[in-house]
Every structure is written in structure tokens, then in C-alpha cells.
mmCIF file with all atom_site columns, C-alpha atoms in Angstrom:
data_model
loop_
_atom_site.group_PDB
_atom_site.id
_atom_site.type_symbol
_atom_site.label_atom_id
_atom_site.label_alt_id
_atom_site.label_comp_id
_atom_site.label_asym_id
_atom_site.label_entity_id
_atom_site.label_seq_id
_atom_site.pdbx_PDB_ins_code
_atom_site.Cartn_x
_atom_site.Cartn_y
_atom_site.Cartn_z
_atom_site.occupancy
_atom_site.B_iso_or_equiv
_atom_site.pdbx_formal_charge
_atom_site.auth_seq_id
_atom_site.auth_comp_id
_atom_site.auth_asym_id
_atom_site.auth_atom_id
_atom_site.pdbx_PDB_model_num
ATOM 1   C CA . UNK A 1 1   ? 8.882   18.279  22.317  1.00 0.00 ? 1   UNK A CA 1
ATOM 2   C CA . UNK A 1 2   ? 7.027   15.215  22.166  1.00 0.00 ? 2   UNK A CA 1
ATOM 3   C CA . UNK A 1 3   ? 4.684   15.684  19.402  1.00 0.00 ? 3   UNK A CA 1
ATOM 4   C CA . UNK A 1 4   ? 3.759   13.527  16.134  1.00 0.00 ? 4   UNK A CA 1
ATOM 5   C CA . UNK A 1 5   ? 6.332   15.990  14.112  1.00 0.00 ? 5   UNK A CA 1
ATOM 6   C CA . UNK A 1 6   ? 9.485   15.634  16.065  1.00 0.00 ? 6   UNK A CA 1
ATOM 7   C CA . UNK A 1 7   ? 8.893   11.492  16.656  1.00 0.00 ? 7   UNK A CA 1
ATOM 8   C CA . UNK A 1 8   ? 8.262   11.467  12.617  1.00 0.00 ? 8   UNK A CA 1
ATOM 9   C CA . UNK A 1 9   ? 11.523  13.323  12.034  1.00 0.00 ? 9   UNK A CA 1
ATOM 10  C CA . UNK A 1 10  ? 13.618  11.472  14.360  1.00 0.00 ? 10  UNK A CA 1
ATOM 11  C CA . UNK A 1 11  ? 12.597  8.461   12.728  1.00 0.00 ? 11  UNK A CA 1
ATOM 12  C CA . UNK A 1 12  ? 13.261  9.782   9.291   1.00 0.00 ? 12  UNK A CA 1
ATOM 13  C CA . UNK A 1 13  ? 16.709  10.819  10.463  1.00 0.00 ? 13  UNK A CA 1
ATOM 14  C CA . UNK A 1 14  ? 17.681  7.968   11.719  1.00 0.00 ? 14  UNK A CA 1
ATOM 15  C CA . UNK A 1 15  ? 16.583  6.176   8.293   1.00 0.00 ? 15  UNK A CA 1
ATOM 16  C CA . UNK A 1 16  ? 18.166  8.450   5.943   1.00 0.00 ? 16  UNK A CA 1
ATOM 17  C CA . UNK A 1 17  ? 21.632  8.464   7.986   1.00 0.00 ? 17  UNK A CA 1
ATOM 18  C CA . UNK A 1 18  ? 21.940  4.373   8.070   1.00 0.00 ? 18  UNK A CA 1
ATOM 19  C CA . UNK A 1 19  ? 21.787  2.735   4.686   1.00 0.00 ? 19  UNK A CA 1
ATOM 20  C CA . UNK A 1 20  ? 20.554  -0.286  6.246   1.00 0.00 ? 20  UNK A CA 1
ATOM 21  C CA . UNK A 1 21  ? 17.904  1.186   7.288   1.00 0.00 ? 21  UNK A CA 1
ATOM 22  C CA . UNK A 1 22  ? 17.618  3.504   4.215   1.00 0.00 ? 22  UNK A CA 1
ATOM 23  C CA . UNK A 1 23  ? 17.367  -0.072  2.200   1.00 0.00 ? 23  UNK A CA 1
ATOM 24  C CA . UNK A 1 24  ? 14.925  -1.447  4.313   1.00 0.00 ? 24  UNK A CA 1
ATOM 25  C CA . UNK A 1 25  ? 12.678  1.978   4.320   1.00 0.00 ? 25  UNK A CA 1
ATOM 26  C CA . UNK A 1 26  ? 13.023  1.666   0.226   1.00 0.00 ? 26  UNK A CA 1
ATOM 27  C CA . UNK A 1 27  ? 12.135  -2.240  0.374   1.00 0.00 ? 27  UNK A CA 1
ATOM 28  C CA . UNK A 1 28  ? 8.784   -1.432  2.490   1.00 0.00 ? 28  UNK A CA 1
ATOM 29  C CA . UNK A 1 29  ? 8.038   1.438   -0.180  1.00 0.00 ? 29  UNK A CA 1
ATOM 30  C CA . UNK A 1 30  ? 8.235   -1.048  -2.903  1.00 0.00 ? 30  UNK A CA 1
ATOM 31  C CA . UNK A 1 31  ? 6.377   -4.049  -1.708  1.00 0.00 ? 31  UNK A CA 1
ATOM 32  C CA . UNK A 1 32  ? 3.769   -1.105  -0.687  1.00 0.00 ? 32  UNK A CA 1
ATOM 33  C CA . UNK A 1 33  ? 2.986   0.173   -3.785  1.00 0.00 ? 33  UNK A CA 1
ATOM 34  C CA . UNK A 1 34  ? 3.042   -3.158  -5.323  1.00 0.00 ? 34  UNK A CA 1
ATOM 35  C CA . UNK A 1 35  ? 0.274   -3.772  -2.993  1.00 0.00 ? 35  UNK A CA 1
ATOM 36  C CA . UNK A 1 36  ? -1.399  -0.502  -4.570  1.00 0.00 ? 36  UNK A CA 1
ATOM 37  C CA . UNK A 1 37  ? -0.494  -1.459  -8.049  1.00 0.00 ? 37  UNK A CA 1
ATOM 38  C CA . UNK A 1 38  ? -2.747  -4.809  -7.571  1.00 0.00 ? 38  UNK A CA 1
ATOM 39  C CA . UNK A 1 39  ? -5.826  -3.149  -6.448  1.00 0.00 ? 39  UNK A CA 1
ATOM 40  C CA . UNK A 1 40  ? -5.332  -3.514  -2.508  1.00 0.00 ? 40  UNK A CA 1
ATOM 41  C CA . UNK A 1 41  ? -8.248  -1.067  -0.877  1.00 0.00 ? 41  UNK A CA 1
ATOM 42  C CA . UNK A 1 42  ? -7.378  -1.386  2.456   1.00 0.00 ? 42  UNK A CA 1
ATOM 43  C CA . UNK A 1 43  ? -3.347  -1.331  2.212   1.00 0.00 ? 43  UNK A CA 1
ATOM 44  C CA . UNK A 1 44  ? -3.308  2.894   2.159   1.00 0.00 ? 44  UNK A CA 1
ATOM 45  C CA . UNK A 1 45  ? -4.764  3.243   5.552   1.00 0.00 ? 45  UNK A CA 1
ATOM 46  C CA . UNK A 1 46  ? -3.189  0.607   7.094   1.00 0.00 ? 46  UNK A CA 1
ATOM 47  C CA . UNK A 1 47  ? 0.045   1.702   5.951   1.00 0.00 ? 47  UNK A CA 1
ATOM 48  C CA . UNK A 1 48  ? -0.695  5.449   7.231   1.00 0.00 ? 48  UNK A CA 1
ATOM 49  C CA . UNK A 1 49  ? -1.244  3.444   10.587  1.00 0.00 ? 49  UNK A CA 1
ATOM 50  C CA . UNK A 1 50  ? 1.587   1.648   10.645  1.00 0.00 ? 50  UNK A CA 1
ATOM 51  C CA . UNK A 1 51  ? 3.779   4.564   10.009  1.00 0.00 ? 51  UNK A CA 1
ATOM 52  C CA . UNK A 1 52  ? 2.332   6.225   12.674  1.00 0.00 ? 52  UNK A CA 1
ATOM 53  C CA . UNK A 1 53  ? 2.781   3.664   14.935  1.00 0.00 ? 53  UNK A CA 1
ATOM 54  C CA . UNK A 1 54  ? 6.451   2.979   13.961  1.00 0.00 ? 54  UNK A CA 1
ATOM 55  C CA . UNK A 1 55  ? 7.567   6.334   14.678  1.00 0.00 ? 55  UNK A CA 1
ATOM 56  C CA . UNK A 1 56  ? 6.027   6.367   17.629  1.00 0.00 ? 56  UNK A CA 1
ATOM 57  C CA . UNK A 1 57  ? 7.416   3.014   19.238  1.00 0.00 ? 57  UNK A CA 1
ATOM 58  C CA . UNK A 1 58  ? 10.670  3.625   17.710  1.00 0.00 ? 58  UNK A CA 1
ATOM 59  C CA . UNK A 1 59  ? 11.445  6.908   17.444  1.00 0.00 ? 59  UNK A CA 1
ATOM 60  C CA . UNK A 1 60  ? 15.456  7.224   16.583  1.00 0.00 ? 60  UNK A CA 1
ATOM 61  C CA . UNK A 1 61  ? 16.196  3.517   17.403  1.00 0.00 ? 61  UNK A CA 1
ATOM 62  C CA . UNK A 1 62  ? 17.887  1.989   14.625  1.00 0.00 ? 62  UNK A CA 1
ATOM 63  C CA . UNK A 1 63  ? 17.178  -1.643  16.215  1.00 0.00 ? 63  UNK A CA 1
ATOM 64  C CA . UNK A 1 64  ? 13.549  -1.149  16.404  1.00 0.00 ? 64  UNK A CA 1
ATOM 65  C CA . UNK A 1 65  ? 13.109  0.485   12.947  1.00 0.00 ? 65  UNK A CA 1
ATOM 66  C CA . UNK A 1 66  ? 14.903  -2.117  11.095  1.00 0.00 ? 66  UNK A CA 1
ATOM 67  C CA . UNK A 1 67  ? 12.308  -5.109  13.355  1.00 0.00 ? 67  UNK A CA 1
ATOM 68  C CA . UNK A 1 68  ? 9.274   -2.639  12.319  1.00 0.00 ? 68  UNK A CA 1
ATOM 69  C CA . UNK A 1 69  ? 10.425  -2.406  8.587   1.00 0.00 ? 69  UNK A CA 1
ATOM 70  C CA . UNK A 1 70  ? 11.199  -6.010  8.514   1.00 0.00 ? 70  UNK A CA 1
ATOM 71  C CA . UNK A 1 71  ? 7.624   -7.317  10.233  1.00 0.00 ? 71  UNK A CA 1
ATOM 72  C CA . UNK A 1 72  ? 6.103   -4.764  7.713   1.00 0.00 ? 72  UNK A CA 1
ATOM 73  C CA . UNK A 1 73  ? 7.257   -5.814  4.766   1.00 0.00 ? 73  UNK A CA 1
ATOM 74  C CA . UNK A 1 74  ? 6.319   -9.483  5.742   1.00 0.00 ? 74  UNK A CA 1
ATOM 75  C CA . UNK A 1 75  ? 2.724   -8.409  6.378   1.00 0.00 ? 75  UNK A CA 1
ATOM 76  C CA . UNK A 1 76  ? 2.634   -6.346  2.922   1.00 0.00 ? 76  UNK A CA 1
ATOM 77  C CA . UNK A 1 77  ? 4.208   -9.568  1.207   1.00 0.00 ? 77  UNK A CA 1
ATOM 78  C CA . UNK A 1 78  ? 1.728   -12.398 3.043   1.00 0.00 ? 78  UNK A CA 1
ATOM 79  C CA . UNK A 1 79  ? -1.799  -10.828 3.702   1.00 0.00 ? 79  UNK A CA 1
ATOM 80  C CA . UNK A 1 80  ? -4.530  -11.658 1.257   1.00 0.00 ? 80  UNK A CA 1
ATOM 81  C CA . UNK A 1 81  ? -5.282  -8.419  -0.960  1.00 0.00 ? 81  UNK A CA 1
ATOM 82  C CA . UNK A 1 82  ? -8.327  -7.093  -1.026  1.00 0.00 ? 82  UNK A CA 1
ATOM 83  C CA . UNK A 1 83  ? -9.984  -4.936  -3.622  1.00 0.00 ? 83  UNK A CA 1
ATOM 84  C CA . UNK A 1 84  ? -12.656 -3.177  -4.422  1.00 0.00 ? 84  UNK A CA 1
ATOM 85  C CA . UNK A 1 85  ? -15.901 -5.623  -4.928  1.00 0.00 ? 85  UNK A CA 1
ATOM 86  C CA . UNK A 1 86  ? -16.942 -5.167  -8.500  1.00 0.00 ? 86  UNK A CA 1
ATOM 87  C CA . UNK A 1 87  ? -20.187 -3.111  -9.104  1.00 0.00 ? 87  UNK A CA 1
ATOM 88  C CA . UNK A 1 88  ? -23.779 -3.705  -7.848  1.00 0.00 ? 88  UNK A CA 1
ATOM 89  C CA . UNK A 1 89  ? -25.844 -3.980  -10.860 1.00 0.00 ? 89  UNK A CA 1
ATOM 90  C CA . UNK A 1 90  ? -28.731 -0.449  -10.557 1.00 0.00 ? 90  UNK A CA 1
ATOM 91  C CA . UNK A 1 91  ? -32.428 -2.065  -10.857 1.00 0.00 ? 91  UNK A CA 1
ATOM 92  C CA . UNK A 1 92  ? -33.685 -1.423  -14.594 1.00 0.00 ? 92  UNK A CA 1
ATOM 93  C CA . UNK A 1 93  ? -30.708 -0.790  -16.259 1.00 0.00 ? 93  UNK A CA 1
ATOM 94  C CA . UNK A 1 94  ? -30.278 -2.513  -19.481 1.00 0.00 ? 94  UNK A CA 1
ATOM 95  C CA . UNK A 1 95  ? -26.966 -5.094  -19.067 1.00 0.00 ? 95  UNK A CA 1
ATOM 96  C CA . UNK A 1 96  ? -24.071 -3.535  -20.489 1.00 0.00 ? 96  UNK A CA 1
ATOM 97  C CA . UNK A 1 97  ? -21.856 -5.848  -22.926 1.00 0.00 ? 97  UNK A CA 1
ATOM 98  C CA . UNK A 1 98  ? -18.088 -5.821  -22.206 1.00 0.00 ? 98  UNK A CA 1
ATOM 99  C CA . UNK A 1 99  ? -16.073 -3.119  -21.132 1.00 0.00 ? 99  UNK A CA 1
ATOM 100 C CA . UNK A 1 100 ? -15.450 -0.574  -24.520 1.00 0.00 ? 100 UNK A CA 1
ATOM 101 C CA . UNK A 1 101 ? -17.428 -3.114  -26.658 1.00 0.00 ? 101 UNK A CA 1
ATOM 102 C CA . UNK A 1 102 ? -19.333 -0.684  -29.335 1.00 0.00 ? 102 UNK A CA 1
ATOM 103 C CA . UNK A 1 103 ? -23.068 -1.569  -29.175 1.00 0.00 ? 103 UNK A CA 1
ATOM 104 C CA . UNK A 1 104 ? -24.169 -4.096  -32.331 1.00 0.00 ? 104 UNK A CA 1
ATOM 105 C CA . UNK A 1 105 ? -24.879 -1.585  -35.325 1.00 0.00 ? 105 UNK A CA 1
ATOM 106 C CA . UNK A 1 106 ? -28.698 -1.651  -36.650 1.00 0.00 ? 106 UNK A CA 1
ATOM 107 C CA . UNK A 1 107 ? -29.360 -3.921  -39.736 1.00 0.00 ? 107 UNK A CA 1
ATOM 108 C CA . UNK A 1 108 ? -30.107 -1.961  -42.554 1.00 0.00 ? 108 UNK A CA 1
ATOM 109 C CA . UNK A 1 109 ? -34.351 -1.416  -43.519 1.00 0.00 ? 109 UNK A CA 1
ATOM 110 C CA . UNK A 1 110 ? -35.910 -3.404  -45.926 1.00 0.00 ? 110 UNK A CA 1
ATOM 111 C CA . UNK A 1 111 ? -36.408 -1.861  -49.100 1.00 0.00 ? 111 UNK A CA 1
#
């Protein structure tokens, strides 16, 4: 049975019966959503792909996991974050003041 399902479990197994491992899985998770926390667009997918890939190299080899998790975790600590670019203006539309700023109230009408 070599599809995505058993190579995921085997993997899982292997983490959740070392506590090394276990530690290190829990150490990736962290500096991962971290990464989320601050805004990082592209970290989801990558990580998705990374997990993949993991599995799929290592399967139940507690060697390779922990030198996957560790690399990981490295990457998720030193690459640049990038988020979301803020947004393009629409042509025409009037400016808008800052964010939850109440527009300036009228000034009464001369009697």
C-alpha cells in the first residue's frame, strides 16, 4: 500500500511514539503558526508542501523526520515573511480617513 494515506500515517506514528520527535513535530507547529499569526501569505501552502514531501521521503524513519523537522523549522524561523500587499486604491473613490475614524460631523447652519 503505497499511497499518500499510509506514508502520512507511518509518519505520524512514528512521531507520536518518540517524544523527540513528538517535541520537534510540536516545535515546527509553533514557529508555523507564528508565521500565520504575523501575516505570512505564502507560509500555508508551503507548509502543506512540505508535509507532503516529508512523509514521503521519510516515511517511518525517525532519523530523517527529526533532519526534516529540524531544516523546517530553520526555514519557518529565517525566511523573510511575506504578506498580503495592502489595497489598490479603486479609481474615483473618495480617500477614506483612518481605519474606524468616524467621518468629521457637519457644522451646524447659520441662523
Amino acid at each position: 500500500a503505497g499511497d499518500g494515506a499510509s506514508v502520512q500515517g507511518a509518519a505520524d506514528l512514528a512521531i507520536c511514539g518518540d517524544e523527540a520527535l513528538a517535541r520537534m513535530d510540536r516545535l515546527v507547529a509553533m514557529t508555523y503558526v507564528r508565521r500565520l499569526d504575523r501575516g505570512d501569505i505564502v507560509v500555508r501552502n508551503s507548509q502543506n508542501g512540505w508535509l507532503g514531501a516529508r512523509n514521503a521521503a521519510c516515511g517511518a524513519d525517525a532519523i530523517c523526520l527529526k533532519r526534516m523537522m529540524s531544516e523546517r523549522v530553520r526555514v519557518l524561523q529565517s525566511a523573510p515573511i511575506v504578506t498580503a500587499p495592502p489595497p489598490t486604491p479603486v479609481p474615483g473613490a473618495a480617500p477614506t480617513g483612518a481605519p474606524g475614524a468616524a467621518p468629521p460631523a457637519a457644522a451646524p447652519a447659520a441662523r
